[in-house]
Amino acid sequence: MTTLKQIDLTCPICMTSFTSHAVLSTNSFGGKRTDFHERAAGAQPLPYLVHICARCGYAGGERDFSDEADVTPLLREHVWDELAPALPEGAIPGSAKYEFAGKVAAWQGAEPRRIADLYLRAAWCCVDEGDVEAERFFRRHAAWQFEAALSCYDGVEREERAVLTYLMGELWRRIGDAALANEWFDRVESEVTDTAEQRWVLDAAWQQRSCPRDWFE
Ligand SMILES: [Zn+2]
């Protein structure tokens, strides 16, 4: 099961102090989806790996609420203008926390790779929240950011390119664009750097192109 702990955070934008829940321990006994979404047995840890200020909408990891937070006057302005008015009523779902964290990261000038991960996590939360439309919306945003990362010269480590190219295929497959998905699956082979070690990525791409599965075994 997933065990949570309470943590006290102070928002670096509006200085509000609040209590959030963080993950003390979790497990991966719930299996792994073919888009690398790991599931825990029992409660899912994902919504608790990101935190949000319910007053202004600033969101991020624990570090983003520490002295190391990268807060500029421009970021402050974006948060008050765009996040505060968009805060949902009541309990804030994990997907919204990651969406807001993704926007904060973009305003901080984070690498596309990091923004992509936040949107991918927002999509994963939507799966657990049962919101198919929002799930596709966030998958699209993740795909665009991963594509931007793959297209810059040093946006992605050389040995990571094959697996992210596979993930691009899997994102588009889950969005429902099979043609685009297959283009990315076909590209995986040309990105492989170590045939022995990355055999599984080639196999997964082939599998998802010919007879897709939703879960790895
Ligand atoms: Zn705040």
Short mmCIF file of C-alpha atoms and ligand atoms in Angstrom, two decimals:
data_model
loop_
_atom_site.label_atom_id
_atom_site.label_comp_id
_atom_site.label_asym_id
_atom_site.label_seq_id
_atom_site.Cartn_x
_atom_site.Cartn_y
_atom_site.Cartn_z
CA MET A 1 0.00 0.00 0.00
CA THR A 2 0.92 3.62 -0.32
CA THR A 3 1.73 5.45 2.89
CA LEU A 4 1.45 9.22 3.05
CA LYS A 5 2.95 11.74 5.42
CA GLN A 6 1.95 15.31 6.16
CA ILE A 7 4.37 18.06 5.19
CA ASP A 8 4.23 21.79 5.89
CA LEU A 9 4.88 24.01 2.91
CA THR A 10 5.04 27.76 2.35
CA CYS A 11 4.07 29.12 -1.03
CA PRO A 12 6.91 31.27 -2.44
CA ILE A 13 4.41 33.34 -4.45
CA CYS A 14 1.78 34.33 -1.85
CA MET A 15 3.56 33.20 1.37
CA THR A 16 0.56 31.12 2.48
CA SER A 17 1.56 28.23 4.75
CA PHE A 18 -0.35 25.00 4.28
CA THR A 19 -0.22 21.28 4.93
CA SER A 20 0.13 18.88 2.03
CA HIS A 21 0.45 15.10 1.71
CA ALA A 22 3.63 13.53 0.41
CA VAL A 23 4.49 9.89 -0.28
CA LEU A 24 6.37 8.13 2.48
CA SER A 25 6.40 4.76 0.75
CA THR A 26 4.67 3.06 -2.15
CA ASN A 27 4.89 -0.05 -4.34
CA SER A 28 4.55 -1.05 -7.97
CA PHE A 29 2.48 -4.18 -7.44
CA GLY A 30 -0.35 -2.80 -9.55
CA GLY A 31 1.53 -3.50 -12.79
CA LYS A 32 2.85 -1.21 -15.49
CA ARG A 33 0.94 0.15 -18.48
CA THR A 34 2.59 0.20 -21.89
CA ASP A 35 3.05 3.97 -21.57
CA PHE A 36 5.20 3.31 -18.42
CA HIS A 37 2.42 4.27 -16.02
CA GLU A 38 3.29 2.26 -12.92
CA ARG A 39 0.40 1.33 -10.69
CA ALA A 40 0.54 0.71 -6.98
CA ALA A 41 -1.63 -1.77 -5.16
CA GLY A 42 -4.03 0.30 -3.07
CA ALA A 43 -4.01 4.12 -3.24
CA GLN A 44 -2.05 5.65 -6.13
CA PRO A 45 0.95 7.79 -5.13
CA LEU A 46 1.00 10.10 -8.18
CA PRO A 47 -1.29 12.89 -6.90
CA TYR A 48 0.93 13.21 -3.80
CA LEU A 49 4.22 13.70 -5.63
CA VAL A 50 3.22 17.24 -6.54
CA HIS A 51 1.87 20.06 -4.39
CA ILE A 52 -0.31 23.09 -5.00
CA CYS A 53 -1.10 26.30 -3.16
CA ALA A 54 -4.91 26.54 -2.98
CA ARG A 55 -4.74 30.34 -2.69
CA CYS A 56 -2.76 31.32 -5.83
CA GLY A 57 -2.44 28.06 -7.80
CA TYR A 58 1.37 27.84 -7.77
CA ALA A 59 2.34 24.16 -8.05
CA GLY A 60 5.42 21.96 -8.16
CA GLY A 61 7.52 19.42 -6.31
CA GLU A 62 8.73 19.86 -2.73
CA ARG A 63 11.81 21.65 -4.00
CA ASP A 64 9.62 24.27 -5.67
CA PHE A 65 8.37 25.21 -2.21
CA SER A 66 11.85 25.42 -0.68
CA ASP A 67 14.47 28.20 -0.65
CA GLU A 68 15.66 26.84 -3.99
CA ALA A 69 12.40 27.76 -5.72
CA ASP A 70 13.00 29.70 -8.90
CA VAL A 71 10.58 32.62 -8.51
CA THR A 72 10.82 35.74 -10.66
CA PRO A 73 8.45 38.75 -10.77
CA LEU A 74 7.26 37.54 -14.19
CA LEU A 75 6.38 34.09 -12.80
CA ARG A 76 4.49 35.78 -9.96
CA GLU A 77 2.48 37.75 -12.50
CA HIS A 78 1.65 34.65 -14.57
CA VAL A 79 0.52 32.76 -11.45
CA TRP A 80 -1.83 35.54 -10.27
CA ASP A 81 -3.17 36.26 -13.77
CA GLU A 82 -3.59 32.72 -15.08
CA LEU A 83 -3.50 30.10 -12.31
CA ALA A 84 -5.34 31.80 -9.43
CA PRO A 85 -8.52 32.45 -11.49
CA ALA A 86 -8.43 28.88 -12.88
CA LEU A 87 -8.26 27.08 -9.51
CA PRO A 88 -11.01 24.44 -9.27
CA GLU A 89 -13.51 24.59 -6.41
CA GLY A 90 -13.01 22.16 -3.54
CA ALA A 91 -10.42 19.38 -3.55
CA ILE A 92 -7.87 19.82 -6.35
CA PRO A 93 -7.40 16.61 -8.38
CA GLY A 94 -3.91 15.27 -9.20
CA SER A 95 -4.33 16.07 -12.90
CA ALA A 96 -4.89 19.78 -12.15
CA LYS A 97 -1.90 19.86 -9.81
CA TYR A 98 0.35 18.50 -12.58
CA GLU A 99 -1.21 20.78 -15.19
CA PHE A 100 -0.48 23.84 -13.04
CA ALA A 101 3.03 22.54 -12.28
CA GLY A 102 3.56 22.12 -16.03
CA LYS A 103 2.62 25.74 -16.64
CA VAL A 104 4.89 26.94 -13.83
CA ALA A 105 7.77 24.89 -15.28
CA ALA A 106 7.17 26.39 -18.73
CA TRP A 107 7.19 29.93 -17.30
CA GLN A 108 10.43 29.10 -15.48
CA GLY A 109 11.93 28.18 -18.86
CA ALA A 110 12.28 24.47 -17.98
CA GLU A 111 13.46 21.97 -20.59
CA PRO A 112 10.67 20.50 -22.78
CA ARG A 113 11.57 17.08 -21.37
CA ARG A 114 10.64 18.16 -17.84
CA ILE A 115 7.40 19.84 -18.96
CA ALA A 116 6.53 16.71 -20.96
CA ASP A 117 6.90 14.53 -17.85
CA LEU A 118 4.50 16.75 -15.90
CA TYR A 119 1.86 16.60 -18.65
CA LEU A 120 2.32 12.83 -18.93
CA ARG A 121 1.68 12.54 -15.19
CA ALA A 122 -1.40 14.76 -15.56
CA ALA A 123 -2.67 12.29 -18.19
CA TRP A 124 -1.95 9.33 -15.90
CA CYS A 125 -3.94 11.00 -13.11
CA CYS A 126 -6.84 11.46 -15.55
CA VAL A 127 -6.85 7.69 -16.13
CA ASP A 128 -7.42 7.17 -12.40
CA GLU A 129 -9.92 10.05 -12.34
CA GLY A 130 -11.87 8.47 -15.24
CA ASP A 131 -11.69 11.60 -17.41
CA VAL A 132 -10.98 10.36 -20.95
CA GLU A 133 -11.23 13.72 -22.69
CA ALA A 134 -8.78 15.45 -20.33
CA GLU A 135 -6.49 12.41 -20.54
CA ARG A 136 -6.18 12.85 -24.32
CA PHE A 137 -5.71 16.59 -23.95
CA PHE A 138 -2.73 16.08 -21.59
CA ARG A 139 -1.30 13.24 -23.72
CA ARG A 140 -1.26 15.65 -26.68
CA HIS A 141 0.56 18.28 -24.64
CA ALA A 142 3.05 15.66 -23.42
CA ALA A 143 3.62 14.44 -26.98
CA TRP A 144 4.30 17.96 -28.28
CA GLN A 145 6.81 18.59 -25.50
CA PHE A 146 8.55 15.21 -25.97
CA GLU A 147 8.72 15.94 -29.69
CA ALA A 148 10.32 19.33 -28.96
CA ALA A 149 12.82 17.58 -26.66
CA LEU A 150 13.64 14.96 -29.30
CA SER A 151 14.12 17.61 -31.97
CA CYS A 152 16.69 19.69 -30.08
CA TYR A 153 20.24 18.55 -30.37
CA ASP A 154 20.79 17.78 -26.69
CA GLY A 155 17.16 17.68 -25.48
CA VAL A 156 17.37 13.95 -24.74
CA GLU A 157 20.30 11.66 -23.86
CA ARG A 158 21.37 9.58 -26.86
CA GLU A 159 20.56 6.28 -25.13
CA GLU A 160 17.12 7.52 -24.13
CA ARG A 161 15.98 8.45 -27.64
CA ALA A 162 14.70 4.99 -28.60
CA VAL A 163 12.51 4.64 -25.53
CA LEU A 164 11.09 8.17 -25.87
CA THR A 165 10.43 7.55 -29.57
CA TYR A 166 8.50 4.43 -28.53
CA LEU A 167 6.63 6.50 -25.94
CA MET A 168 5.67 9.02 -28.65
CA GLY A 169 4.08 6.16 -30.58
CA GLU A 170 2.30 4.95 -27.49
CA LEU A 171 0.99 8.45 -26.66
CA TRP A 172 -0.47 8.91 -30.14
CA ARG A 173 -1.91 5.39 -30.08
CA ARG A 174 -3.69 6.17 -26.81
CA ILE A 175 -4.86 9.52 -28.20
CA GLY A 176 -6.43 7.55 -31.09
CA ASP A 177 -4.18 8.55 -34.01
CA ALA A 178 -2.96 5.15 -35.24
CA ALA A 179 -1.24 6.51 -38.36
CA LEU A 180 0.91 8.94 -36.40
CA ALA A 181 1.52 6.30 -33.72
CA ASN A 182 2.85 3.85 -36.31
CA GLU A 183 5.18 6.48 -37.79
CA TRP A 184 6.81 6.82 -34.37
CA PHE A 185 6.92 3.04 -33.74
CA ASP A 186 8.65 2.63 -37.12
CA ARG A 187 11.24 5.21 -36.15
CA VAL A 188 12.32 3.35 -32.98
CA GLU A 189 14.76 1.05 -34.80
CA SER A 190 16.81 3.96 -36.15
CA GLU A 191 17.16 5.37 -32.61
CA VAL A 192 18.48 2.19 -31.00
CA THR A 193 22.09 2.56 -29.83
CA ASP A 194 22.60 -0.83 -28.16
CA THR A 195 20.72 -3.67 -29.84
CA ALA A 196 21.15 -6.13 -26.98
CA GLU A 197 20.16 -3.78 -24.20
CA GLN A 198 17.35 -2.10 -26.10
CA ARG A 199 15.90 -5.24 -27.66
CA TRP A 200 12.85 -4.84 -25.42
CA VAL A 201 12.09 -1.38 -26.86
CA LEU A 202 12.18 -2.76 -30.41
CA ASP A 203 9.96 -5.66 -29.34
CA ALA A 204 7.54 -3.30 -27.59
CA ALA A 205 7.33 -1.02 -30.66
CA TRP A 206 6.67 -4.02 -32.88
CA GLN A 207 4.08 -5.37 -30.46
CA GLN A 208 2.22 -2.06 -30.15
CA ARG A 209 2.22 -1.60 -33.92
CA SER A 210 0.89 -5.04 -34.74
CA CYS A 211 -1.18 -6.19 -31.78
CA PRO A 212 -1.29 -3.49 -29.10
CA ARG A 213 -1.51 -4.25 -25.43
CA ASP A 214 -2.39 -1.85 -22.63
CA TRP A 215 -0.18 -3.49 -20.02
CA PHE A 216 3.35 -4.88 -19.96
CA GLU A 217 3.37 -8.38 -18.55
ZN ZN B 1 0.33 30.68 -3.19
#
